[in-house]
Amino acid sequence: MVKLSISEFLVLRLIFILYLIINGISSNAQNVSEKTDLLANYLQFNVSPVLFKGYQYTGDVNNLLRRSATSSIEIGISSTRRIYNKFYLSIGAIAGVVPEKTFYSFETPKESIFSFDNPEYSSSNLETKVKAHIYFYYAFPLSLKKQVAKIGTKTIYVEAGVRGNWFLNYPFRVTYEDNYFIDSVNSANLFQKEVFHTKQIVASYFGKVAVVRPAGNRNALGCAIICNYSPKAIAEGEYKFFNLGFDNFGKASLSMSYIGVELSYGLQSKKNRIDRNLFK
């Protein structure tokens, strides 16, 4: 059974209450012609290829670890209602996964125990590149949209909001370890990293710039650039290199921050059926 803190419960309750209040207000919003309003009473399905920021490391004085973005995907559904003139409220649900990636590559130090004269087992470089999708989550976004322009049949809008990210596999601990040969028979530990989830529910903030166009009397296609920022880490831990002839260790942290592209397909209610002739 999931246990929420008082603050987490209050945030989720506030999001739900705000949606109910604003959803009631939206029924009176009549300032934009519904026949040309692609976002009024809009149900949207989306797929988002994204690039997560990846691990951030401290203490890596010899710059052995590579910091690189890692790709993943989100799948979601959302409901949008007009609340006033060209302003809209959107609430949704998303399923996704945060990738875990460990990447280093450097020349074998001569003073290390891994440098020895045996070309069959010795290597001039010590490297690894491992990626795994392990942090599964649901997200519940609440946002405000603003229509900013219309160009032909296309509607351009901006969006900003907050979302709660709820991780399924919690608590969770990941230990990664690398060993290399030190002679033709024996091996020794080179690298170790251990990280764990810090929280089950983490808040993040996002923004979008999107273009939507009609695709039938009640349908619409959209494309958006999305940026998600998480001020707190979802996983933290430590790493250390061994047997190199020098010390290299520190802290590792992973966040929900990413950039991506959202591809969407939308449906409107029958009463808000789009008149395509008005866009010509």
PDB file of C-alpha atoms in Angstrom:
ATOM      1  CA  MET A   1       0.000   0.000   0.000  1.00  0.00           C
ATOM      2  CA  VAL A   2       1.320   3.438  -0.991  1.00  0.00           C
ATOM      3  CA  LYS A   3       1.852   5.818   1.927  1.00  0.00           C
ATOM      4  CA  LEU A   4       1.743   9.543   1.165  1.00  0.00           C
ATOM      5  CA  SER A   5       3.120  12.259   3.381  1.00  0.00           C
ATOM      6  CA  ILE A   6       0.788  15.066   4.452  1.00  0.00           C
ATOM      7  CA  SER A   7       2.396  17.490   1.965  1.00  0.00           C
ATOM      8  CA  GLU A   8       2.149  15.021  -0.947  1.00  0.00           C
ATOM      9  CA  PHE A   9      -1.508  14.302  -0.140  1.00  0.00           C
ATOM     10  CA  LEU A  10      -2.318  18.019   0.018  1.00  0.00           C
ATOM     11  CA  VAL A  11      -0.637  18.701  -3.356  1.00  0.00           C
ATOM     12  CA  LEU A  12      -2.595  15.929  -5.105  1.00  0.00           C
ATOM     13  CA  ARG A  13      -5.825  17.067  -3.453  1.00  0.00           C
ATOM     14  CA  LEU A  14      -5.193  20.693  -4.470  1.00  0.00           C
ATOM     15  CA  ILE A  15      -4.624  19.687  -8.122  1.00  0.00           C
ATOM     16  CA  PHE A  16      -7.916  17.768  -8.133  1.00  0.00           C
ATOM     17  CA  ILE A  17      -9.901  20.603  -6.498  1.00  0.00           C
ATOM     18  CA  LEU A  18      -8.459  23.212  -8.895  1.00  0.00           C
ATOM     19  CA  TYR A  19      -9.447  21.097 -11.871  1.00  0.00           C
ATOM     20  CA  LEU A  20     -13.024  20.711 -10.614  1.00  0.00           C
ATOM     21  CA  ILE A  21     -13.369  24.451  -9.984  1.00  0.00           C
ATOM     22  CA  ILE A  22     -11.892  25.564 -13.307  1.00  0.00           C
ATOM     23  CA  ASN A  23     -13.726  22.844 -15.204  1.00  0.00           C
ATOM     24  CA  GLY A  24     -17.000  24.290 -13.884  1.00  0.00           C
ATOM     25  CA  ILE A  25     -15.999  27.791 -14.942  1.00  0.00           C
ATOM     26  CA  SER A  26     -15.094  26.553 -18.436  1.00  0.00           C
ATOM     27  CA  SER A  27     -18.713  25.672 -19.221  1.00  0.00           C
ATOM     28  CA  ASN A  28     -19.463  29.421 -19.352  1.00  0.00           C
ATOM     29  CA  ALA A  29     -16.545  30.399 -21.583  1.00  0.00           C
ATOM     30  CA  GLN A  30     -17.971  31.569 -24.928  1.00  0.00           C
ATOM     31  CA  ASN A  31     -15.431  34.155 -26.112  1.00  0.00           C
ATOM     32  CA  VAL A  32     -13.919  32.079 -28.934  1.00  0.00           C
ATOM     33  CA  SER A  33     -15.879  30.500 -31.759  1.00  0.00           C
ATOM     34  CA  GLU A  34     -15.999  26.788 -30.975  1.00  0.00           C
ATOM     35  CA  LYS A  35     -16.161  25.926 -34.676  1.00  0.00           C
ATOM     36  CA  THR A  36     -12.596  27.187 -35.173  1.00  0.00           C
ATOM     37  CA  ASP A  37     -11.247  26.353 -31.711  1.00  0.00           C
ATOM     38  CA  LEU A  38      -9.128  23.211 -31.970  1.00  0.00           C
ATOM     39  CA  LEU A  39      -8.525  23.002 -28.204  1.00  0.00           C
ATOM     40  CA  ALA A  40     -12.080  23.364 -26.849  1.00  0.00           C
ATOM     41  CA  ASN A  41     -13.251  20.156 -25.113  1.00  0.00           C
ATOM     42  CA  TYR A  42     -10.227  18.341 -26.501  1.00  0.00           C
ATOM     43  CA  LEU A  43      -9.130  14.762 -25.692  1.00  0.00           C
ATOM     44  CA  GLN A  44      -5.512  14.185 -26.670  1.00  0.00           C
ATOM     45  CA  PHE A  45      -3.400  11.028 -27.040  1.00  0.00           C
ATOM     46  CA  ASN A  46       0.353  11.562 -27.254  1.00  0.00           C
ATOM     47  CA  VAL A  47       3.699   9.833 -27.646  1.00  0.00           C
ATOM     48  CA  SER A  48       6.854  11.705 -26.642  1.00  0.00           C
ATOM     49  CA  PRO A  49      10.430  10.662 -27.480  1.00  0.00           C
ATOM     50  CA  VAL A  50      12.571  12.409 -24.852  1.00  0.00           C
ATOM     51  CA  LEU A  51      16.202  12.911 -23.834  1.00  0.00           C
ATOM     52  CA  PHE A  52      16.834  12.762 -20.096  1.00  0.00           C
ATOM     53  CA  LYS A  53      19.663  14.815 -18.626  1.00  0.00           C
ATOM     54  CA  GLY A  54      21.397  11.691 -17.301  1.00  0.00           C
ATOM     55  CA  TYR A  55      23.579  11.191 -14.254  1.00  0.00           C
ATOM     56  CA  GLN A  56      25.388  14.119 -12.689  1.00  0.00           C
ATOM     57  CA  TYR A  57      28.627  13.365 -10.829  1.00  0.00           C
ATOM     58  CA  THR A  58      30.615  15.245  -8.213  1.00  0.00           C
ATOM     59  CA  GLY A  59      34.208  14.523  -7.201  1.00  0.00           C
ATOM     60  CA  ASP A  60      35.272  13.183 -10.610  1.00  0.00           C
ATOM     61  CA  VAL A  61      38.564  15.096 -10.506  1.00  0.00           C
ATOM     62  CA  ASN A  62      40.116  13.054 -13.316  1.00  0.00           C
ATOM     63  CA  ASN A  63      37.061  13.340 -15.626  1.00  0.00           C
ATOM     64  CA  LEU A  64      36.731   9.591 -16.091  1.00  0.00           C
ATOM     65  CA  LEU A  65      32.925   9.442 -16.257  1.00  0.00           C
ATOM     66  CA  ARG A  66      31.019  10.619 -19.332  1.00  0.00           C
ATOM     67  CA  ARG A  67      27.923  12.740 -18.831  1.00  0.00           C
ATOM     68  CA  SER A  68      25.491  12.224 -21.682  1.00  0.00           C
ATOM     69  CA  ALA A  69      21.755  12.459 -22.346  1.00  0.00           C
ATOM     70  CA  THR A  70      19.796   9.200 -22.457  1.00  0.00           C
ATOM     71  CA  SER A  71      16.785   8.544 -24.664  1.00  0.00           C
ATOM     72  CA  SER A  72      13.413   7.227 -23.526  1.00  0.00           C
ATOM     73  CA  ILE A  73       9.697   7.600 -24.267  1.00  0.00           C
ATOM     74  CA  GLU A  74       6.460   8.710 -22.608  1.00  0.00           C
ATOM     75  CA  ILE A  75       2.893   7.752 -23.543  1.00  0.00           C
ATOM     76  CA  GLY A  76      -0.027   9.804 -22.271  1.00  0.00           C
ATOM     77  CA  ILE A  77      -3.586  11.049 -22.474  1.00  0.00           C
ATOM     78  CA  SER A  78      -4.983  14.456 -21.499  1.00  0.00           C
ATOM     79  CA  SER A  79      -8.229  16.416 -21.448  1.00  0.00           C
ATOM     80  CA  THR A  80      -8.325  20.123 -22.327  1.00  0.00           C
ATOM     81  CA  ARG A  81     -11.166  22.590 -21.620  1.00  0.00           C
ATOM     82  CA  ARG A  82     -11.409  26.271 -22.477  1.00  0.00           C
ATOM     83  CA  ILE A  83     -11.726  28.389 -19.317  1.00  0.00           C
ATOM     84  CA  TYR A  84     -11.673  31.938 -20.710  1.00  0.00           C
ATOM     85  CA  ASN A  85     -11.177  33.410 -24.174  1.00  0.00           C
ATOM     86  CA  LYS A  86      -7.916  31.843 -25.446  1.00  0.00           C
ATOM     87  CA  PHE A  87      -6.925  30.221 -22.153  1.00  0.00           C
ATOM     88  CA  TYR A  88      -7.350  26.486 -21.506  1.00  0.00           C
ATOM     89  CA  LEU A  89      -6.901  24.045 -18.630  1.00  0.00           C
ATOM     90  CA  SER A  90      -5.438  20.599 -19.223  1.00  0.00           C
ATOM     91  CA  ILE A  91      -5.159  17.563 -16.947  1.00  0.00           C
ATOM     92  CA  GLY A  92      -3.743  14.188 -17.893  1.00  0.00           C
ATOM     93  CA  ALA A  93      -1.976  10.931 -17.120  1.00  0.00           C
ATOM     94  CA  ILE A  94       1.387   9.705 -18.437  1.00  0.00           C
ATOM     95  CA  ALA A  95       3.363   6.445 -18.285  1.00  0.00           C
ATOM     96  CA  GLY A  96       7.121   6.475 -18.779  1.00  0.00           C
ATOM     97  CA  VAL A  97      10.519   5.215 -17.719  1.00  0.00           C
ATOM     98  CA  VAL A  98      13.749   6.956 -16.702  1.00  0.00           C
ATOM     99  CA  PRO A  99      16.842   5.258 -18.191  1.00  0.00           C
ATOM    100  CA  GLU A 100      19.847   4.258 -16.087  1.00  0.00           C
ATOM    101  CA  LYS A 101      23.173   4.682 -17.885  1.00  0.00           C
ATOM    102  CA  THR A 102      26.806   4.192 -16.874  1.00  0.00           C
ATOM    103  CA  PHE A 103      29.464   5.347 -19.341  1.00  0.00           C
ATOM    104  CA  TYR A 104      33.233   5.774 -19.019  1.00  0.00           C
ATOM    105  CA  SER A 105      36.160   5.375 -21.397  1.00  0.00           C
ATOM    106  CA  PHE A 106      39.784   6.320 -20.727  1.00  0.00           C
ATOM    107  CA  GLU A 107      43.330   5.175 -21.430  1.00  0.00           C
ATOM    108  CA  THR A 108      44.631   2.579 -18.988  1.00  0.00           C
ATOM    109  CA  PRO A 109      46.922   4.409 -16.517  1.00  0.00           C
ATOM    110  CA  LYS A 110      50.453   2.981 -16.529  1.00  0.00           C
ATOM    111  CA  GLU A 111      50.529   3.061 -12.715  1.00  0.00           C
ATOM    112  CA  SER A 112      47.362   0.947 -12.462  1.00  0.00           C
ATOM    113  CA  ILE A 113      47.351  -2.800 -11.836  1.00  0.00           C
ATOM    114  CA  PHE A 114      45.411  -3.249 -15.101  1.00  0.00           C
ATOM    115  CA  SER A 115      48.434  -2.255 -17.203  1.00  0.00           C
ATOM    116  CA  PHE A 116      50.505  -5.342 -17.964  1.00  0.00           C
ATOM    117  CA  ASP A 117      52.266  -6.901 -20.971  1.00  0.00           C
ATOM    118  CA  ASN A 118      49.800  -9.451 -22.270  1.00  0.00           C
ATOM    119  CA  PRO A 119      47.926  -8.333 -25.416  1.00  0.00           C
ATOM    120  CA  GLU A 120      45.429 -11.190 -25.081  1.00  0.00           C
ATOM    121  CA  TYR A 121      44.064  -9.951 -21.750  1.00  0.00           C
ATOM    122  CA  SER A 122      45.413  -6.432 -21.268  1.00  0.00           C
ATOM    123  CA  SER A 123      43.619  -3.443 -22.802  1.00  0.00           C
ATOM    124  CA  SER A 124      44.895  -0.011 -23.743  1.00  0.00           C
ATOM    125  CA  ASN A 125      41.512   1.428 -22.738  1.00  0.00           C
ATOM    126  CA  LEU A 126      39.191   0.805 -19.809  1.00  0.00           C
ATOM    127  CA  GLU A 127      35.602   1.407 -20.835  1.00  0.00           C
ATOM    128  CA  THR A 128      31.965   0.508 -20.332  1.00  0.00           C
ATOM    129  CA  LYS A 129      28.658   1.742 -21.727  1.00  0.00           C
ATOM    130  CA  VAL A 130      25.637   0.193 -20.043  1.00  0.00           C
ATOM    131  CA  LYS A 131      22.023   1.403 -20.337  1.00  0.00           C
ATOM    132  CA  ALA A 132      18.933  -0.037 -18.669  1.00  0.00           C
ATOM    133  CA  HIS A 133      15.345   1.195 -18.306  1.00  0.00           C
ATOM    134  CA  ILE A 134      14.505   0.611 -14.658  1.00  0.00           C
ATOM    135  CA  TYR A 135      12.710   3.619 -13.149  1.00  0.00           C
ATOM    136  CA  PHE A 136       9.070   3.149 -14.215  1.00  0.00           C
ATOM    137  CA  TYR A 137       6.608   5.893 -13.307  1.00  0.00           C
ATOM    138  CA  TYR A 138       3.172   7.409 -13.766  1.00  0.00           C
ATOM    139  CA  ALA A 139       2.858  11.187 -14.037  1.00  0.00           C
ATOM    140  CA  PHE A 140      -0.199  13.384 -13.511  1.00  0.00           C
ATOM    141  CA  PRO A 141       0.204  16.817 -15.166  1.00  0.00           C
ATOM    142  CA  LEU A 142      -1.940  19.912 -14.622  1.00  0.00           C
ATOM    143  CA  SER A 143      -1.293  22.850 -16.941  1.00  0.00           C
ATOM    144  CA  LEU A 144      -2.537  26.120 -18.397  1.00  0.00           C
ATOM    145  CA  LYS A 145      -2.506  26.664 -22.171  1.00  0.00           C
ATOM    146  CA  LYS A 146      -2.629  29.938 -24.088  1.00  0.00           C
ATOM    147  CA  GLN A 147      -3.422  30.234 -27.777  1.00  0.00           C
ATOM    148  CA  VAL A 148      -0.914  32.704 -29.210  1.00  0.00           C
ATOM    149  CA  ALA A 149      -1.444  32.637 -32.981  1.00  0.00           C
ATOM    150  CA  LYS A 150      -3.201  31.134 -35.980  1.00  0.00           C
ATOM    151  CA  ILE A 151      -1.382  30.634 -39.256  1.00  0.00           C
ATOM    152  CA  GLY A 152      -3.666  29.256 -41.940  1.00  0.00           C
ATOM    153  CA  THR A 153      -5.154  26.028 -40.597  1.00  0.00           C
ATOM    154  CA  LYS A 154      -2.582  25.793 -37.809  1.00  0.00           C
ATOM    155  CA  THR A 155      -3.056  26.915 -34.188  1.00  0.00           C
ATOM    156  CA  ILE A 156       0.001  27.757 -32.101  1.00  0.00           C
ATOM    157  CA  TYR A 157      -0.138  27.662 -28.312  1.00  0.00           C
ATOM    158  CA  VAL A 158       2.173  27.732 -25.304  1.00  0.00           C
ATOM    159  CA  GLU A 159       1.670  25.676 -22.174  1.00  0.00           C
ATOM    160  CA  ALA A 160       3.100  25.637 -18.631  1.00  0.00           C
ATOM    161  CA  GLY A 161       2.285  23.367 -15.727  1.00  0.00           C
ATOM    162  CA  VAL A 162       3.255  21.123 -12.838  1.00  0.00           C
ATOM    163  CA  ARG A 163       3.130  17.350 -12.551  1.00  0.00           C
ATOM    164  CA  GLY A 164       3.478  14.717  -9.869  1.00  0.00           C
ATOM    165  CA  ASN A 165       5.700  11.756 -10.826  1.00  0.00           C
ATOM    166  CA  TRP A 166       4.885   8.524  -8.998  1.00  0.00           C
ATOM    167  CA  PHE A 167       7.503   5.752  -9.212  1.00  0.00           C
ATOM    168  CA  LEU A 168       6.283   2.155  -9.242  1.00  0.00           C
ATOM    169  CA  ASN A 169       9.406   0.221  -8.246  1.00  0.00           C
ATOM    170  CA  TYR A 170      10.016   1.883  -4.884  1.00  0.00           C
ATOM    171  CA  PRO A 171      12.089   1.453  -2.798  1.00  0.00           C
ATOM    172  CA  PHE A 172      14.764   0.513  -5.303  1.00  0.00           C
ATOM    173  CA  ARG A 173      18.532   0.120  -5.123  1.00  0.00           C
ATOM    174  CA  VAL A 174      20.909  -0.411  -8.059  1.00  0.00           C
ATOM    175  CA  THR A 175      24.476  -1.684  -7.712  1.00  0.00           C
ATOM    176  CA  TYR A 176      26.775  -1.753 -10.745  1.00  0.00           C
ATOM    177  CA  GLU A 177      30.310  -3.199 -10.685  1.00  0.00           C
ATOM    178  CA  ASP A 178      33.089  -3.680 -13.257  1.00  0.00           C
ATOM    179  CA  ASN A 179      36.081  -6.042 -13.016  1.00  0.00           C
ATOM    180  CA  TYR A 180      39.127  -6.247 -15.321  1.00  0.00           C
ATOM    181  CA  PHE A 181      41.989  -8.722 -15.660  1.00  0.00           C
ATOM    182  CA  ILE A 182      45.202  -7.952 -13.778  1.00  0.00           C
ATOM    183  CA  ASP A 183      47.020 -10.916 -15.341  1.00  0.00           C
ATOM    184  CA  SER A 184      46.122 -13.876 -17.527  1.00  0.00           C
ATOM    185  CA  VAL A 185      44.205 -15.547 -14.680  1.00  0.00           C
ATOM    186  CA  ASN A 186      43.033 -13.056 -12.042  1.00  0.00           C
ATOM    187  CA  SER A 187      40.833  -9.974 -12.158  1.00  0.00           C
ATOM    188  CA  ALA A 188      40.260  -7.005  -9.847  1.00  0.00           C
ATOM    189  CA  ASN A 189      37.552  -4.458  -9.171  1.00  0.00           C
ATOM    190  CA  LEU A 190      37.751  -1.314 -11.311  1.00  0.00           C
ATOM    191  CA  PHE A 191      34.472   0.546 -10.759  1.00  0.00           C
ATOM    192  CA  GLN A 192      31.444   0.422  -8.486  1.00  0.00           C
ATOM    193  CA  LYS A 193      28.304   2.554  -8.331  1.00  0.00           C
ATOM    194  CA  GLU A 194      25.346   2.222  -5.988  1.00  0.00           C
ATOM    195  CA  VAL A 195      22.240   4.419  -6.197  1.00  0.00           C
ATOM    196  CA  PHE A 196      18.805   4.306  -4.615  1.00  0.00           C
ATOM    197  CA  HIS A 197      15.452   6.063  -4.934  1.00  0.00           C
ATOM    198  CA  THR A 198      15.168   9.129  -2.729  1.00  0.00           C
ATOM    199  CA  LYS A 199      11.379   9.633  -2.991  1.00  0.00           C
ATOM    200  CA  GLN A 200       8.384   7.783  -4.445  1.00  0.00           C
ATOM    201  CA  ILE A 201       6.586  10.982  -5.516  1.00  0.00           C
ATOM    202  CA  VAL A 202       8.594  13.823  -7.074  1.00  0.00           C
ATOM    203  CA  ALA A 203       7.235  17.105  -8.461  1.00  0.00           C
ATOM    204  CA  SER A 204       8.464  18.563 -11.753  1.00  0.00           C
ATOM    205  CA  TYR A 205       7.598  21.598 -13.881  1.00  0.00           C
ATOM    206  CA  PHE A 206       7.176  21.670 -17.643  1.00  0.00           C
ATOM    207  CA  GLY A 207       6.621  23.970 -20.589  1.00  0.00           C
ATOM    208  CA  LYS A 208       5.596  23.413 -24.214  1.00  0.00           C
ATOM    209  CA  VAL A 209       5.380  25.237 -27.514  1.00  0.00           C
ATOM    210  CA  ALA A 210       2.963  23.420 -29.819  1.00  0.00           C
ATOM    211  CA  VAL A 211       1.346  23.520 -33.249  1.00  0.00           C
ATOM    212  CA  VAL A 212      -2.047  21.877 -33.889  1.00  0.00           C
ATOM    213  CA  ARG A 213      -3.897  21.506 -37.187  1.00  0.00           C
ATOM    214  CA  PRO A 214      -7.272  19.962 -38.182  1.00  0.00           C
ATOM    215  CA  ALA A 215      -7.350  16.358 -39.393  1.00  0.00           C
ATOM    216  CA  GLY A 216     -11.041  15.766 -40.061  1.00  0.00           C
ATOM    217  CA  ASN A 217     -14.254  17.242 -38.654  1.00  0.00           C
ATOM    218  CA  ARG A 218     -13.509  16.198 -35.098  1.00  0.00           C
ATOM    219  CA  ASN A 219      -9.806  15.348 -35.156  1.00  0.00           C
ATOM    220  CA  ALA A 220      -6.526  17.224 -34.876  1.00  0.00           C
ATOM    221  CA  LEU A 221      -2.817  16.480 -35.174  1.00  0.00           C
ATOM    222  CA  GLY A 222      -0.213  18.214 -33.069  1.00  0.00           C
ATOM    223  CA  CYS A 223       3.517  18.520 -32.502  1.00  0.00           C
ATOM    224  CA  ALA A 224       5.198  20.190 -29.522  1.00  0.00           C
ATOM    225  CA  ILE A 225       8.623  20.884 -28.083  1.00  0.00           C
ATOM    226  CA  ILE A 226       8.522  20.002 -24.383  1.00  0.00           C
ATOM    227  CA  CYS A 227      10.915  20.743 -21.534  1.00  0.00           C
ATOM    228  CA  ASN A 228      10.514  19.124 -18.103  1.00  0.00           C
ATOM    229  CA  TYR A 229      12.506  20.325 -15.072  1.00  0.00           C
ATOM    230  CA  SER A 230      12.834  18.487 -11.760  1.00  0.00           C
ATOM    231  CA  PRO A 231      14.541  20.460  -8.961  1.00  0.00           C
ATOM    232  CA  LYS A 232      15.060  17.342  -6.815  1.00  0.00           C
ATOM    233  CA  ALA A 233      16.845  14.098  -7.619  1.00  0.00           C
ATOM    234  CA  ILE A 234      14.890  10.879  -8.025  1.00  0.00           C
ATOM    235  CA  ALA A 235      17.952   8.722  -7.277  1.00  0.00           C
ATOM    236  CA  GLU A 236      21.187   9.403  -5.414  1.00  0.00           C
ATOM    237  CA  GLY A 237      24.236   7.397  -4.462  1.00  0.00           C
ATOM    238  CA  GLU A 238      28.003   7.007  -4.662  1.00  0.00           C
ATOM    239  CA  TYR A 239      30.611   5.762  -7.132  1.00  0.00           C
ATOM    240  CA  LYS A 240      34.292   4.854  -6.882  1.00  0.00           C
ATOM    241  CA  PHE A 241      37.157   3.736  -9.130  1.00  0.00           C
ATOM    242  CA  PHE A 242      39.641   1.209  -7.730  1.00  0.00           C
ATOM    243  CA  ASN A 243      43.209   0.102  -8.430  1.00  0.00           C
ATOM    244  CA  LEU A 244      44.117   2.939 -10.810  1.00  0.00           C
ATOM    245  CA  GLY A 245      47.018   4.298  -8.788  1.00  0.00           C
ATOM    246  CA  PHE A 246      44.991   7.353  -7.737  1.00  0.00           C
ATOM    247  CA  ASP A 247      41.676   8.102  -5.993  1.00  0.00           C
ATOM    248  CA  ASN A 248      38.550   8.964  -7.958  1.00  0.00           C
ATOM    249  CA  PHE A 249      35.199   8.819  -6.157  1.00  0.00           C
ATOM    250  CA  GLY A 250      32.179  10.960  -5.388  1.00  0.00           C
ATOM    251  CA  LYS A 251      28.408  11.344  -5.491  1.00  0.00           C
ATOM    252  CA  ALA A 252      25.958  10.442  -8.282  1.00  0.00           C
ATOM    253  CA  SER A 253      22.454  11.854  -8.781  1.00  0.00           C
ATOM    254  CA  LEU A 254      19.696  11.437 -11.365  1.00  0.00           C
ATOM    255  CA  SER A 255      16.730  13.755 -11.993  1.00  0.00           C
ATOM    256  CA  MET A 256      13.514  13.862 -14.058  1.00  0.00           C
ATOM    257  CA  SER A 257      14.758  16.747 -16.215  1.00  0.00           C
ATOM    258  CA  TYR A 258      14.484  16.216 -19.975  1.00  0.00           C
ATOM    259  CA  ILE A 259      13.688  17.767 -23.349  1.00  0.00           C
ATOM    260  CA  GLY A 260      11.621  16.079 -26.020  1.00  0.00           C
ATOM    261  CA  VAL A 261       9.111  16.148 -28.857  1.00  0.00           C
ATOM    262  CA  GLU A 262       5.436  15.412 -28.241  1.00  0.00           C
ATOM    263  CA  LEU A 263       3.398  13.941 -31.114  1.00  0.00           C
ATOM    264  CA  SER A 264      -0.344  14.037 -30.499  1.00  0.00           C
ATOM    265  CA  TYR A 265      -3.690  13.007 -31.952  1.00  0.00           C
ATOM    266  CA  GLY A 266      -6.775  14.780 -30.630  1.00  0.00           C
ATOM    267  CA  LEU A 267     -10.526  14.256 -30.608  1.00  0.00           C
ATOM    268  CA  GLN A 268     -13.240  16.830 -29.902  1.00  0.00           C
ATOM    269  CA  SER A 269     -16.730  16.269 -28.533  1.00  0.00           C
ATOM    270  CA  LYS A 270     -19.581  16.200 -31.083  1.00  0.00           C
ATOM    271  CA  LYS A 271     -20.912  19.584 -30.014  1.00  0.00           C
ATOM    272  CA  ASN A 272     -17.509  21.137 -30.740  1.00  0.00           C
ATOM    273  CA  ARG A 273     -17.120  19.622 -34.188  1.00  0.00           C
ATOM    274  CA  ILE A 274     -14.570  21.591 -36.227  1.00  0.00           C
ATOM    275  CA  ASP A 275     -15.745  23.400 -39.353  1.00  0.00           C
ATOM    276  CA  ARG A 276     -12.747  22.989 -41.652  1.00  0.00           C
ATOM    277  CA  ASN A 277     -14.110  25.515 -44.165  1.00  0.00           C
ATOM    278  CA  LEU A 278     -13.580  28.309 -41.624  1.00  0.00           C
ATOM    279  CA  PHE A 279      -9.808  27.682 -41.693  1.00  0.00           C
ATOM    280  CA  LYS A 280      -9.480  28.249 -45.444  1.00  0.00           C
TER     281      LYS A 280
END
